[in-house]
Coordinates of C-alpha atoms in Angstrom, one line a residue:
Chain N
M181 CA -25.2 -11.5 -21.3
S182 CA -27.0 -13.1 -18.5
N183 CA -24.0 -15.6 -18.3
Q184 CA -21.3 -13.4 -19.6
G185 CA -19.1 -10.3 -19.3
N186 CA -20.3 -7.6 -17.0
S187 CA -23.5 -9.3 -16.0
T188 CA -22.5 -9.4 -12.4
L189 CA -23.0 -5.6 -12.3
Q190 CA -26.5 -5.8 -13.6
P191 CA -29.5 -6.3 -11.3
T192 CA -31.5 -9.4 -12.1
A193 CA -35.2 -10.2 -12.1
A194 CA -37.8 -12.9 -12.3
L195 CA -41.5 -12.5 -13.3
I196 CA -44.3 -14.6 -12.0
V197 CA -47.4 -14.7 -14.1
I198 CA -50.3 -15.9 -11.9
G199 CA -53.4 -17.2 -13.6
N200 CA -55.2 -20.4 -14.6
E201 CA -56.4 -18.5 -17.7
I202 CA -52.9 -18.4 -19.1
L203 CA -52.3 -22.1 -18.3
S204 CA -55.6 -23.1 -19.8
G205 CA -54.8 -21.3 -23.1
R206 CA -57.8 -19.1 -22.7
T207 CA -55.8 -16.0 -22.5
Q208 CA -52.8 -15.0 -24.6
D209 CA -50.3 -13.3 -22.2
Q210 CA -49.3 -9.8 -23.2
N211 CA -47.4 -8.8 -20.1
V212 CA -44.2 -10.8 -20.4
A213 CA -42.9 -9.0 -23.6
F214 CA -43.8 -5.6 -22.1
I215 CA -42.0 -6.2 -18.8
A216 CA -39.1 -7.8 -20.6
Q217 CA -38.5 -4.8 -22.9
K218 CA -38.8 -2.4 -20.0
L219 CA -36.3 -4.3 -17.9
N220 CA -33.9 -4.4 -20.9
N221 CA -34.0 -0.7 -21.1
L222 CA -33.4 -0.4 -17.4
G223 CA -30.4 -2.7 -17.5
I224 CA -32.1 -5.3 -15.4
I225 CA -31.7 -8.8 -16.6
L226 CA -34.9 -10.9 -16.7
T227 CA -33.6 -14.4 -16.1
E228 CA -36.8 -16.4 -15.5
V229 CA -40.5 -16.2 -16.1
S230 CA -42.7 -18.6 -14.3
I231 CA -46.4 -19.0 -15.2
I232 CA -48.3 -20.7 -12.3
P233 CA -51.9 -21.4 -11.4
D234 CA -54.1 -19.7 -8.8
I235 CA -53.0 -22.0 -6.0
E236 CA -51.8 -20.4 -2.8
E237 CA -49.1 -22.9 -1.8
I238 CA -47.5 -22.7 -5.3
I239 CA -47.6 -18.9 -5.3
I240 CA -46.0 -18.7 -1.8
Q241 CA -43.3 -21.2 -2.7
K242 CA -42.4 -19.5 -6.0
I243 CA -42.2 -16.1 -4.3
Q244 CA -40.0 -17.4 -1.5
I245 CA -37.6 -19.1 -3.9
L246 CA -37.4 -16.4 -6.6
S247 CA -37.2 -13.4 -4.2
K248 CA -34.0 -15.0 -2.7
S249 CA -32.5 -15.7 -6.1
Y250 CA -33.0 -12.4 -7.9
S251 CA -32.7 -8.6 -7.2
Y252 CA -36.4 -8.2 -8.1
V253 CA -39.5 -10.3 -8.5
F254 CA -42.5 -9.0 -10.3
T255 CA -45.9 -10.6 -10.3
T256 CA -48.9 -10.1 -12.6
G257 CA -52.5 -11.2 -12.0
G258 CA -54.7 -12.2 -9.1
I259 CA -55.4 -8.9 -7.3
G260 CA -59.1 -8.4 -7.8
P261 CA -62.1 -8.9 -5.5
T262 CA -63.0 -12.5 -6.4
H263 CA -62.2 -15.8 -4.7
D264 CA -59.6 -16.6 -7.4
D265 CA -57.6 -13.4 -6.6
I266 CA -55.1 -14.6 -4.0
T267 CA -51.8 -13.0 -4.9
I268 CA -51.7 -10.4 -2.1
Q269 CA -52.5 -12.9 0.7
S270 CA -49.9 -15.2 -0.8
V271 CA -47.3 -12.5 -0.7
A272 CA -48.1 -11.8 2.9
K273 CA -47.8 -15.5 3.8
A274 CA -44.5 -15.8 1.8
F275 CA -43.0 -13.2 4.0
H276 CA -44.8 -14.3 7.2
V277 CA -46.5 -11.0 7.8
P278 CA -50.2 -10.4 8.4
L279 CA -52.7 -8.6 6.1
E280 CA -53.8 -5.1 7.3
L281 CA -56.7 -2.9 6.2
N282 CA -55.1 0.1 4.4
Q283 CA -57.2 3.1 5.2
S284 CA -56.2 5.1 2.2
I285 CA -57.3 2.3 -0.2
A286 CA -60.5 1.8 1.9
K287 CA -61.1 5.5 1.3
V288 CA -60.6 5.2 -2.4
L289 CA -63.0 2.3 -2.5
E290 CA -65.5 4.1 -0.4
D291 CA -65.5 7.2 -2.6
E292 CA -65.7 5.0 -5.8
C293 CA -68.6 3.0 -4.4
H294 CA -70.4 6.1 -3.3
S295 CA -70.1 7.9 -6.6
R296 CA -71.3 4.8 -8.5
G297 CA -74.1 4.0 -6.0
I298 CA -72.8 0.5 -5.3
P299 CA -72.2 -1.1 -1.9
L300 CA -68.7 -1.3 -0.3
N301 CA -69.1 -5.0 0.5
E302 CA -66.5 -7.4 1.9
A303 CA -65.3 -8.5 -1.5
R304 CA -64.5 -4.9 -2.5
L305 CA -62.9 -4.2 0.9
K306 CA -60.6 -7.2 0.3
M307 CA -58.8 -5.0 -2.2
A308 CA -57.8 -2.7 0.8
L309 CA -56.0 -5.5 2.5
V310 CA -52.2 -5.2 2.2
P311 CA -49.3 -7.1 3.8
K312 CA -47.9 -5.4 6.9
G313 CA -45.0 -3.2 5.8
A314 CA -45.9 -3.2 2.2
K315 CA -45.7 0.0 0.0
L316 CA -48.4 0.9 -2.4
I317 CA -47.9 1.1 -6.2
P318 CA -50.2 3.9 -7.6
N319 CA -52.7 2.9 -10.2
S320 CA -53.6 5.8 -12.5
V321 CA -56.2 3.7 -14.3
T322 CA -58.6 2.3 -11.7
H323 CA -57.0 3.8 -8.6
I324 CA -56.8 0.6 -6.7
P325 CA -53.0 0.3 -6.0
G326 CA -50.7 -2.6 -6.4
V327 CA -48.2 -3.4 -3.5
S328 CA -44.6 -4.0 -3.0
L329 CA -43.0 -5.9 -0.2
E330 CA -39.2 -6.4 0.2
N331 CA -38.1 -7.0 -3.4
V332 CA -41.5 -8.2 -4.7
Y333 CA -43.7 -6.0 -6.8
V334 CA -47.3 -7.0 -7.3
F335 CA -49.1 -5.8 -10.4
A336 CA -52.6 -6.2 -11.8
G337 CA -52.9 -8.6 -14.7
I338 CA -54.9 -6.4 -17.1
P339 CA -52.2 -5.0 -19.4
I340 CA -53.2 -1.4 -19.3
I341 CA -53.2 -1.3 -15.5
M342 CA -50.0 -3.4 -15.2
R343 CA -48.3 -0.9 -17.5
A344 CA -49.4 2.1 -15.5
M345 CA -48.2 0.4 -12.3
F346 CA -44.8 -0.5 -13.8
E347 CA -44.1 3.1 -14.8
E348 CA -44.6 4.1 -11.2
I349 CA -42.0 1.8 -9.8
I350 CA -39.2 2.5 -12.3
P351 CA -37.7 5.2 -10.1
L352 CA -37.6 2.7 -7.2
L353 CA -35.4 0.2 -9.0
N354 CA -31.6 0.0 -9.2
H355 CA -30.8 0.4 -12.8
G356 CA -28.0 -1.3 -14.6
S357 CA -26.4 -0.4 -18.0
P358 CA -29.2 -0.5 -20.5
I359 CA -29.1 -3.5 -22.7
K360 CA -28.9 -2.5 -26.3
S361 CA -29.4 -4.7 -29.4
Q362 CA -28.6 -4.5 -33.0
T363 CA -30.5 -6.6 -35.5
I364 CA -28.9 -7.7 -38.7
Q365 CA -31.4 -9.3 -41.1
G366 CA -30.6 -10.9 -44.4
Y367 CA -31.3 -13.7 -46.8
A368 CA -29.0 -16.4 -45.6
R369 CA -29.2 -19.9 -44.1
E370 CA -28.5 -20.4 -40.5
G371 CA -26.5 -23.5 -41.4
D372 CA -24.1 -21.4 -43.5
L373 CA -23.6 -18.7 -40.9
A374 CA -23.3 -21.0 -37.9
A375 CA -19.6 -21.6 -37.8
G376 CA -18.8 -17.9 -38.4
L377 CA -21.3 -16.9 -35.7
T378 CA -19.7 -19.2 -33.2
Q379 CA -16.4 -17.5 -33.9
I380 CA -17.8 -14.0 -33.5
Q381 CA -19.5 -15.0 -30.3
Q382 CA -16.2 -16.3 -29.0
T383 CA -14.4 -13.1 -30.0
Y384 CA -16.9 -10.9 -28.3
P385 CA -18.0 -12.7 -25.1
Q386 CA -19.4 -9.4 -23.7
V387 CA -22.3 -9.6 -26.1
D388 CA -25.0 -12.3 -26.7
I389 CA -25.4 -13.2 -30.3
G390 CA -28.8 -14.8 -31.2
S391 CA -29.8 -16.3 -34.5
Y392 CA -33.4 -16.4 -35.5
P393 CA -34.7 -17.8 -38.7
V394 CA -37.5 -15.6 -40.0
S395 CA -39.4 -18.2 -41.9
S396 CA -39.4 -22.0 -42.4
D397 CA -39.8 -21.5 -46.2
D398 CA -37.4 -22.5 -48.9
V399 CA -35.7 -19.1 -49.2
H400 CA -34.3 -18.5 -45.7
S401 CA -34.2 -15.1 -44.1
V402 CA -32.4 -14.9 -40.8
S403 CA -32.2 -12.2 -38.1
I404 CA -29.0 -12.1 -36.1
V405 CA -29.4 -10.1 -32.9
V406 CA -26.3 -8.7 -31.1
R407 CA -27.1 -7.7 -27.5
G408 CA -25.0 -6.1 -24.9
T409 CA -24.3 -3.0 -22.9
D410 CA -21.3 -1.6 -24.7
E411 CA -22.3 0.1 -28.0
K412 CA -18.7 0.0 -29.3
I413 CA -18.5 -3.8 -28.8
I414 CA -21.9 -4.2 -30.3
A415 CA -20.8 -2.2 -33.4
S416 CA -17.6 -4.3 -33.8
A417 CA -19.5 -7.6 -33.5
T418 CA -22.2 -6.3 -35.9
K419 CA -19.6 -5.4 -38.5
E420 CA -18.3 -9.0 -38.4
V421 CA -21.8 -10.4 -38.7
I422 CA -22.4 -8.2 -41.7
D423 CA -19.2 -9.4 -43.3
L424 CA -20.2 -12.9 -42.6
M425 CA -23.7 -12.5 -44.1
R426 CA -22.3 -10.9 -47.2
Q427 CA -20.4 -14.2 -47.9
Y428 CA -23.5 -16.2 -47.9
G429 CA -26.4 -13.9 -48.8
G430 CA -27.2 -10.5 -50.2
E431 CA -26.7 -7.2 -48.5
P432 CA -28.0 -7.3 -45.0
L433 CA -30.6 -4.9 -43.6
L434 CA -29.7 -3.2 -40.3
G435 CA -32.4 -2.5 -37.7
S436 CA -31.8 0.5 -35.6
V437 CA -29.9 -0.1 -32.4
N438 CA -32.2 -1.3 -29.7
K439 CA -35.1 -1.9 -32.1
N440 CA -37.3 -4.4 -30.4
L441 CA -39.6 -5.8 -33.0
L442 CA -42.0 -8.4 -31.8
Q443 CA -41.4 -11.5 -34.0
P444 CA -42.6 -15.1 -33.9
N445 CA -40.8 -17.7 -31.8
K446 CA -37.5 -19.0 -33.1
S447 CA -36.4 -22.5 -33.9
Chain Z
M257 CA -59.1 -28.4 -10.9
S258 CA -55.4 -28.6 -10.7
N259 CA -55.9 -28.5 -6.9
Q260 CA -59.3 -30.0 -6.7
G261 CA -61.6 -32.9 -7.3
N262 CA -60.4 -35.6 -9.7
S263 CA -57.1 -34.0 -10.6
T264 CA -55.2 -36.9 -9.2
L265 CA -56.5 -39.0 -12.2
Q266 CA -55.3 -36.5 -14.7
P267 CA -51.7 -36.5 -16.1
T268 CA -49.8 -33.3 -15.4
A269 CA -47.3 -31.3 -17.5
A270 CA -44.8 -28.5 -17.5
L271 CA -43.6 -26.5 -20.4
I272 CA -40.1 -25.0 -20.7
V273 CA -39.8 -22.1 -23.2
I274 CA -36.1 -21.8 -24.0
G275 CA -34.9 -18.5 -25.5
N276 CA -33.2 -15.3 -24.8
E277 CA -35.5 -13.7 -27.4
I278 CA -38.6 -14.2 -25.2
L279 CA -36.8 -12.9 -22.1
S280 CA -35.5 -9.8 -23.9
G281 CA -39.0 -9.0 -25.1
R282 CA -37.9 -9.2 -28.8
T283 CA -40.3 -12.1 -29.5
Q284 CA -43.9 -12.5 -28.4
D285 CA -44.3 -16.1 -27.4
Q286 CA -47.1 -17.9 -29.4
N287 CA -46.5 -21.4 -28.2
V288 CA -47.7 -21.4 -24.6
A289 CA -51.4 -20.7 -25.5
F290 CA -51.3 -23.4 -28.2
I291 CA -49.8 -26.1 -26.1
A292 CA -52.1 -25.1 -23.2
Q293 CA -55.2 -25.5 -25.3
K294 CA -54.1 -28.8 -26.7
L295 CA -53.3 -30.2 -23.2
N296 CA -56.7 -29.1 -22.0
N297 CA -58.4 -31.1 -24.7
L298 CA -56.2 -34.1 -23.9
G299 CA -57.1 -33.9 -20.2
I300 CA -53.4 -33.2 -19.3
I301 CA -53.1 -30.4 -16.7
L302 CA -50.5 -27.8 -17.5
T303 CA -49.3 -26.8 -14.1
E304 CA -46.2 -24.7 -14.8
V305 CA -44.6 -22.8 -17.6
S306 CA -41.0 -21.7 -17.3
I307 CA -39.3 -19.3 -19.6
I308 CA -35.5 -19.5 -19.4
P309 CA -32.4 -18.3 -21.2
D310 CA -30.1 -20.2 -23.6
I311 CA -27.8 -21.2 -20.7
E312 CA -26.9 -24.9 -20.5
E313 CA -26.8 -25.2 -16.7
I314 CA -30.2 -23.6 -16.3
I315 CA -31.8 -25.8 -19.0
I316 CA -30.3 -28.9 -17.5
Q317 CA -31.4 -28.1 -14.0
K318 CA -34.9 -27.2 -15.1
I319 CA -35.4 -30.4 -17.1
Q320 CA -34.1 -32.5 -14.2
I321 CA -36.5 -30.8 -11.7
L322 CA -39.6 -30.7 -13.8
S323 CA -39.3 -34.1 -15.4
K324 CA -39.4 -35.6 -11.8
S325 CA -42.4 -33.4 -10.8
Y326 CA -44.8 -33.9 -13.8
S327 CA -46.0 -36.6 -16.1
Y328 CA -44.7 -34.8 -19.1
V329 CA -42.3 -32.0 -19.9
F330 CA -42.4 -30.1 -23.2
T331 CA -39.7 -27.8 -24.4
T332 CA -39.8 -25.2 -27.2
G333 CA -36.8 -23.5 -28.9
G334 CA -33.1 -24.0 -29.3
I335 CA -32.9 -26.9 -31.7
G336 CA -31.3 -25.3 -34.8
P337 CA -27.7 -25.4 -36.1
T338 CA -26.3 -22.2 -34.5
H339 CA -24.2 -21.8 -31.3
D340 CA -27.3 -20.6 -29.3
D341 CA -29.2 -23.8 -30.0
I342 CA -28.3 -26.0 -27.1
T343 CA -31.5 -27.7 -26.0
I344 CA -30.7 -31.2 -27.3
Q345 CA -27.3 -31.3 -25.7
S346 CA -28.8 -30.0 -22.5
V347 CA -31.4 -32.8 -22.5
A348 CA -28.7 -35.4 -23.0
K349 CA -26.7 -34.0 -20.1
A350 CA -29.9 -33.8 -17.9
F351 CA -30.3 -37.6 -18.3
H352 CA -26.6 -38.4 -18.3
V353 CA -26.5 -39.9 -21.8
P354 CA -24.2 -39.2 -24.7
L355 CA -25.1 -37.6 -28.0
E356 CA -25.1 -39.9 -31.0
L357 CA -25.2 -39.2 -34.7
N358 CA -28.6 -40.4 -35.9
Q359 CA -28.1 -41.9 -39.4
S360 CA -31.7 -41.3 -40.6
I361 CA -31.5 -37.6 -39.7
A362 CA -28.1 -37.4 -41.3
K363 CA -29.6 -38.9 -44.5
V364 CA -32.4 -36.3 -44.5
L365 CA -29.8 -33.5 -44.1
E366 CA -27.6 -35.0 -46.8
D367 CA -30.5 -35.2 -49.3
E368 CA -31.7 -31.7 -48.4
C369 CA -28.2 -30.2 -48.8
H370 CA -27.7 -32.1 -52.1
S371 CA -30.9 -30.9 -53.6
R372 CA -30.2 -27.3 -52.6
G373 CA -26.6 -27.4 -53.6
I374 CA -25.4 -26.3 -50.1
P375 CA -22.7 -28.0 -48.0
L376 CA -23.5 -30.5 -45.3
N377 CA -21.2 -28.8 -42.8
E378 CA -20.6 -29.5 -39.2
A379 CA -23.2 -27.0 -38.0
R380 CA -25.9 -28.7 -40.1
L381 CA -24.8 -32.2 -38.9
K382 CA -25.2 -31.0 -35.4
M383 CA -29.0 -31.3 -36.1
A384 CA -28.4 -35.1 -36.5
L385 CA -27.1 -35.5 -33.0
V386 CA -29.6 -37.0 -30.6
P387 CA -29.4 -38.2 -27.0
K388 CA -28.7 -41.9 -26.8
G389 CA -32.1 -43.7 -26.4
A390 CA -34.1 -40.8 -27.6
K391 CA -37.0 -41.2 -30.0
L392 CA -37.6 -39.0 -33.0
I393 CA -40.6 -36.7 -33.3
P394 CA -41.4 -36.3 -37.0
N395 CA -41.5 -32.8 -38.5
S396 CA -43.7 -32.5 -41.6
V397 CA -42.6 -28.9 -42.2
T398 CA -38.8 -28.9 -42.5
H399 CA -38.3 -32.7 -42.0
I400 CA -35.6 -32.3 -39.2
P401 CA -37.2 -34.1 -36.3
G402 CA -37.6 -33.2 -32.7
V403 CA -36.7 -35.7 -30.0
S404 CA -38.2 -37.3 -26.9
L405 CA -36.3 -38.8 -24.0
E406 CA -38.0 -40.3 -21.0
N407 CA -41.0 -38.0 -20.4
V408 CA -39.4 -34.9 -22.1
Y409 CA -40.5 -33.8 -25.5
V410 CA -38.3 -31.4 -27.4
F411 CA -40.0 -29.2 -30.0
A412 CA -38.8 -26.5 -32.3
G413 CA -39.6 -22.9 -31.3
I414 CA -41.0 -21.8 -34.7
P415 CA -44.8 -22.1 -34.1
I416 CA -45.7 -23.8 -37.4
I417 CA -43.0 -26.5 -36.8
M418 CA -43.8 -26.9 -33.1
R419 CA -47.5 -27.4 -33.9
A420 CA -46.7 -30.1 -36.5
M421 CA -44.5 -31.9 -34.0
F422 CA -47.1 -31.6 -31.2
E423 CA -49.7 -33.4 -33.4
E424 CA -47.3 -36.3 -33.9
I425 CA -46.8 -37.0 -30.2
I426 CA -50.5 -36.8 -29.2
P427 CA -51.0 -40.6 -29.6
L428 CA -48.0 -41.3 -27.4
L429 CA -49.4 -39.4 -24.3
N430 CA -51.6 -40.8 -21.6
H431 CA -54.8 -38.8 -21.9
G432 CA -57.0 -37.7 -19.0
S433 CA -60.6 -36.6 -19.1
P434 CA -60.8 -33.6 -21.4
I435 CA -61.1 -30.3 -19.5
K436 CA -64.2 -28.5 -20.7
S437 CA -65.1 -24.9 -20.0
Q438 CA -68.2 -22.8 -20.1
T439 CA -67.9 -19.0 -20.4
I440 CA -70.7 -16.8 -19.0
Q441 CA -70.2 -13.2 -20.0
G442 CA -72.3 -10.3 -18.8
Y443 CA -72.4 -6.7 -17.7
A444 CA -71.8 -7.0 -14.1
R445 CA -69.1 -5.9 -11.6
E446 CA -66.7 -8.4 -10.1
G447 CA -67.2 -6.8 -6.7
D448 CA -71.0 -7.5 -6.8
L449 CA -70.6 -11.1 -8.0
A450 CA -67.7 -12.0 -5.7
A451 CA -69.5 -13.3 -2.6
G452 CA -71.9 -15.4 -4.8
L453 CA -69.1 -16.8 -6.8
T454 CA -67.2 -17.9 -3.7
Q455 CA -70.3 -19.8 -2.6
I456 CA -70.8 -21.4 -6.0
Q457 CA -67.1 -22.4 -6.0
Q458 CA -67.6 -24.0 -2.5
T459 CA -70.7 -25.9 -3.7
Y460 CA -68.9 -27.3 -6.7
P461 CA -65.3 -28.0 -5.7
Q462 CA -64.9 -30.3 -8.8
V463 CA -64.8 -27.3 -11.1
D464 CA -62.6 -24.2 -11.2
I465 CA -64.4 -20.9 -11.4
G466 CA -62.5 -18.0 -12.8
S467 CA -63.6 -14.4 -12.9
Y468 CA -62.1 -12.2 -15.6
P469 CA -63.0 -8.5 -16.1
V470 CA -63.2 -7.7 -19.7
S471 CA -62.4 -4.1 -19.5
S472 CA -61.1 -1.5 -17.0
D473 CA -63.7 1.0 -18.1
D474 CA -66.6 2.4 -16.2
V475 CA -69.2 -0.1 -17.5
H476 CA -67.9 -3.4 -16.3
S477 CA -68.3 -6.5 -18.3
V478 CA -67.1 -9.7 -16.8
S479 CA -66.4 -13.2 -18.1
I480 CA -67.0 -16.1 -15.6
V481 CA -65.3 -19.3 -16.7
V482 CA -66.4 -22.7 -15.3
R483 CA -63.8 -25.4 -16.0
G484 CA -64.0 -29.1 -15.2
T485 CA -64.2 -32.6 -16.6
D486 CA -67.8 -33.3 -15.8
E487 CA -70.3 -31.6 -18.1
K488 CA -73.2 -32.1 -15.7
I489 CA -71.4 -30.4 -12.9
I490 CA -70.3 -27.6 -15.2
A491 CA -73.9 -27.2 -16.3
S492 CA -75.1 -27.0 -12.7
A493 CA -72.5 -24.5 -11.6
T494 CA -73.1 -22.5 -14.8
K495 CA -76.8 -22.3 -14.0
E496 CA -76.0 -20.8 -10.6
V497 CA -73.6 -18.3 -12.1
I498 CA -76.3 -17.2 -14.6
D499 CA -78.8 -16.7 -11.8
L500 CA -76.2 -14.7 -9.8
M501 CA -75.4 -12.5 -12.8
R502 CA -79.1 -11.8 -13.4
Q503 CA -79.3 -10.3 -9.9
Y504 CA -76.6 -7.8 -10.7
G505 CA -76.5 -7.3 -14.5
G506 CA -78.5 -7.9 -17.6
E507 CA -79.1 -11.2 -19.3
P508 CA -75.7 -13.1 -19.6
L509 CA -74.3 -14.3 -22.9
L510 CA -73.2 -17.9 -22.9
G511 CA -70.1 -19.0 -24.8
S512 CA -70.3 -22.5 -26.2
V513 CA -68.9 -25.2 -24.0
N514 CA -65.1 -25.4 -24.4
K515 CA -64.9 -22.2 -26.3
N516 CA -61.4 -21.0 -25.8
L517 CA -61.4 -17.4 -26.8
L518 CA -58.0 -15.7 -26.5
Q519 CA -58.6 -12.7 -24.3
P520 CA -56.3 -10.2 -22.6
N521 CA -54.7 -10.8 -19.2
K522 CA -57.0 -10.6 -16.2
S523 CA -56.7 -8.5 -13.1

């Protein structure tokens, strides 16, 4: 899909996950799969995910390169009050604009601090600094917004907040044709199916056919996933995969179209 | 750390996760956190993770760029028998070497197929093709090895196999000073701690201090993580973090040194 058929009509995206805690293995990322699934449904092709440390030069460079290469760039992480939260300032530098104090965020922070009896100190006020020309992304969870500038959307890293922010920006994105998928699972060996799958992929270049062994045990169960934007073509390719699987295994099980089960990594 | 202190003495690494199934959100990656933790313990600084699709040009380009930039490059995914498994051929092209049939792998495949009564077809034999000059990485799970070429190590994507392969190559890597970490958790607000944390970070540039809110709820609990290679400096910085936290919260809880709890993404 990303390299085939009607992909030129689909918007593209990159995701930058910013955080030493992911690169140290302390934190298991939960944001990539969520954003990937959402973009699929919106018909936006996620082509690259980059996980990078809290280092300003690296963040700036990555934003500059990816924002030129893709329709949209999303970032997660690094927008809190502490010294290691440097995403917003890096976005400003990437686009050569200054940071400005946003009065509406300052007011939110002021009210919040007042109601909790805590001081509105410099660290907290840092969260009211936004790049000049940026738009705010509402945050229904903690009320401190994310920002967008040009084609870059800056989200919090905490999954519940990131998800709330993502929902807000959906209407702002150009959508493509939703990417649908059909999973065909059965007891068969990848090595038996491979030649037939290659042929089916060649017959239907408009879809992407992926083959994912379910286990590494002796009895092999495999999931074949057919992905594309045209349900008729998906159905035709799926029928051929079913016929192929029947030659080498039992009766395949069909997942519902567009079922996105989270499964372990493939071979 | 990656930008500070004695980092120049530490080997560096990048990880390339190859697979449409991660970029579509179908699969939750489990390999990044494992490899990240292992590299930490080996004193190898993981500086970049790139998740890319099953597209040959993209894989080739990424391998070429990253293998020049880092001491080591690891890849996961795309080494099975099906049409979407193109990692090995991409590595060969990245280093401008041909693929060769490896007789020892061919023998493993032959024995395996014979004992299971399945044909050693062309798709299965594809798994015996390795780049000229590559070394094999033993696979104690399914016995079909990974490969390494120059500073690039090619692992399977299935976590249990990837882990077995990773253990095999540990003796081949140049190790740095293991990166240790101390977690200090307590009921405090990031906004209260921020100024003090900035000062502690400035006092101890040899460590990385990260601040991770545990929840987005009203009562804020925060984890401060001090990472570095020198236990004495970690201990000194930790003591200052504890003193700081006592000013703003209750008695902090200490994680054991080098405790790597998997926690949700940060802000």
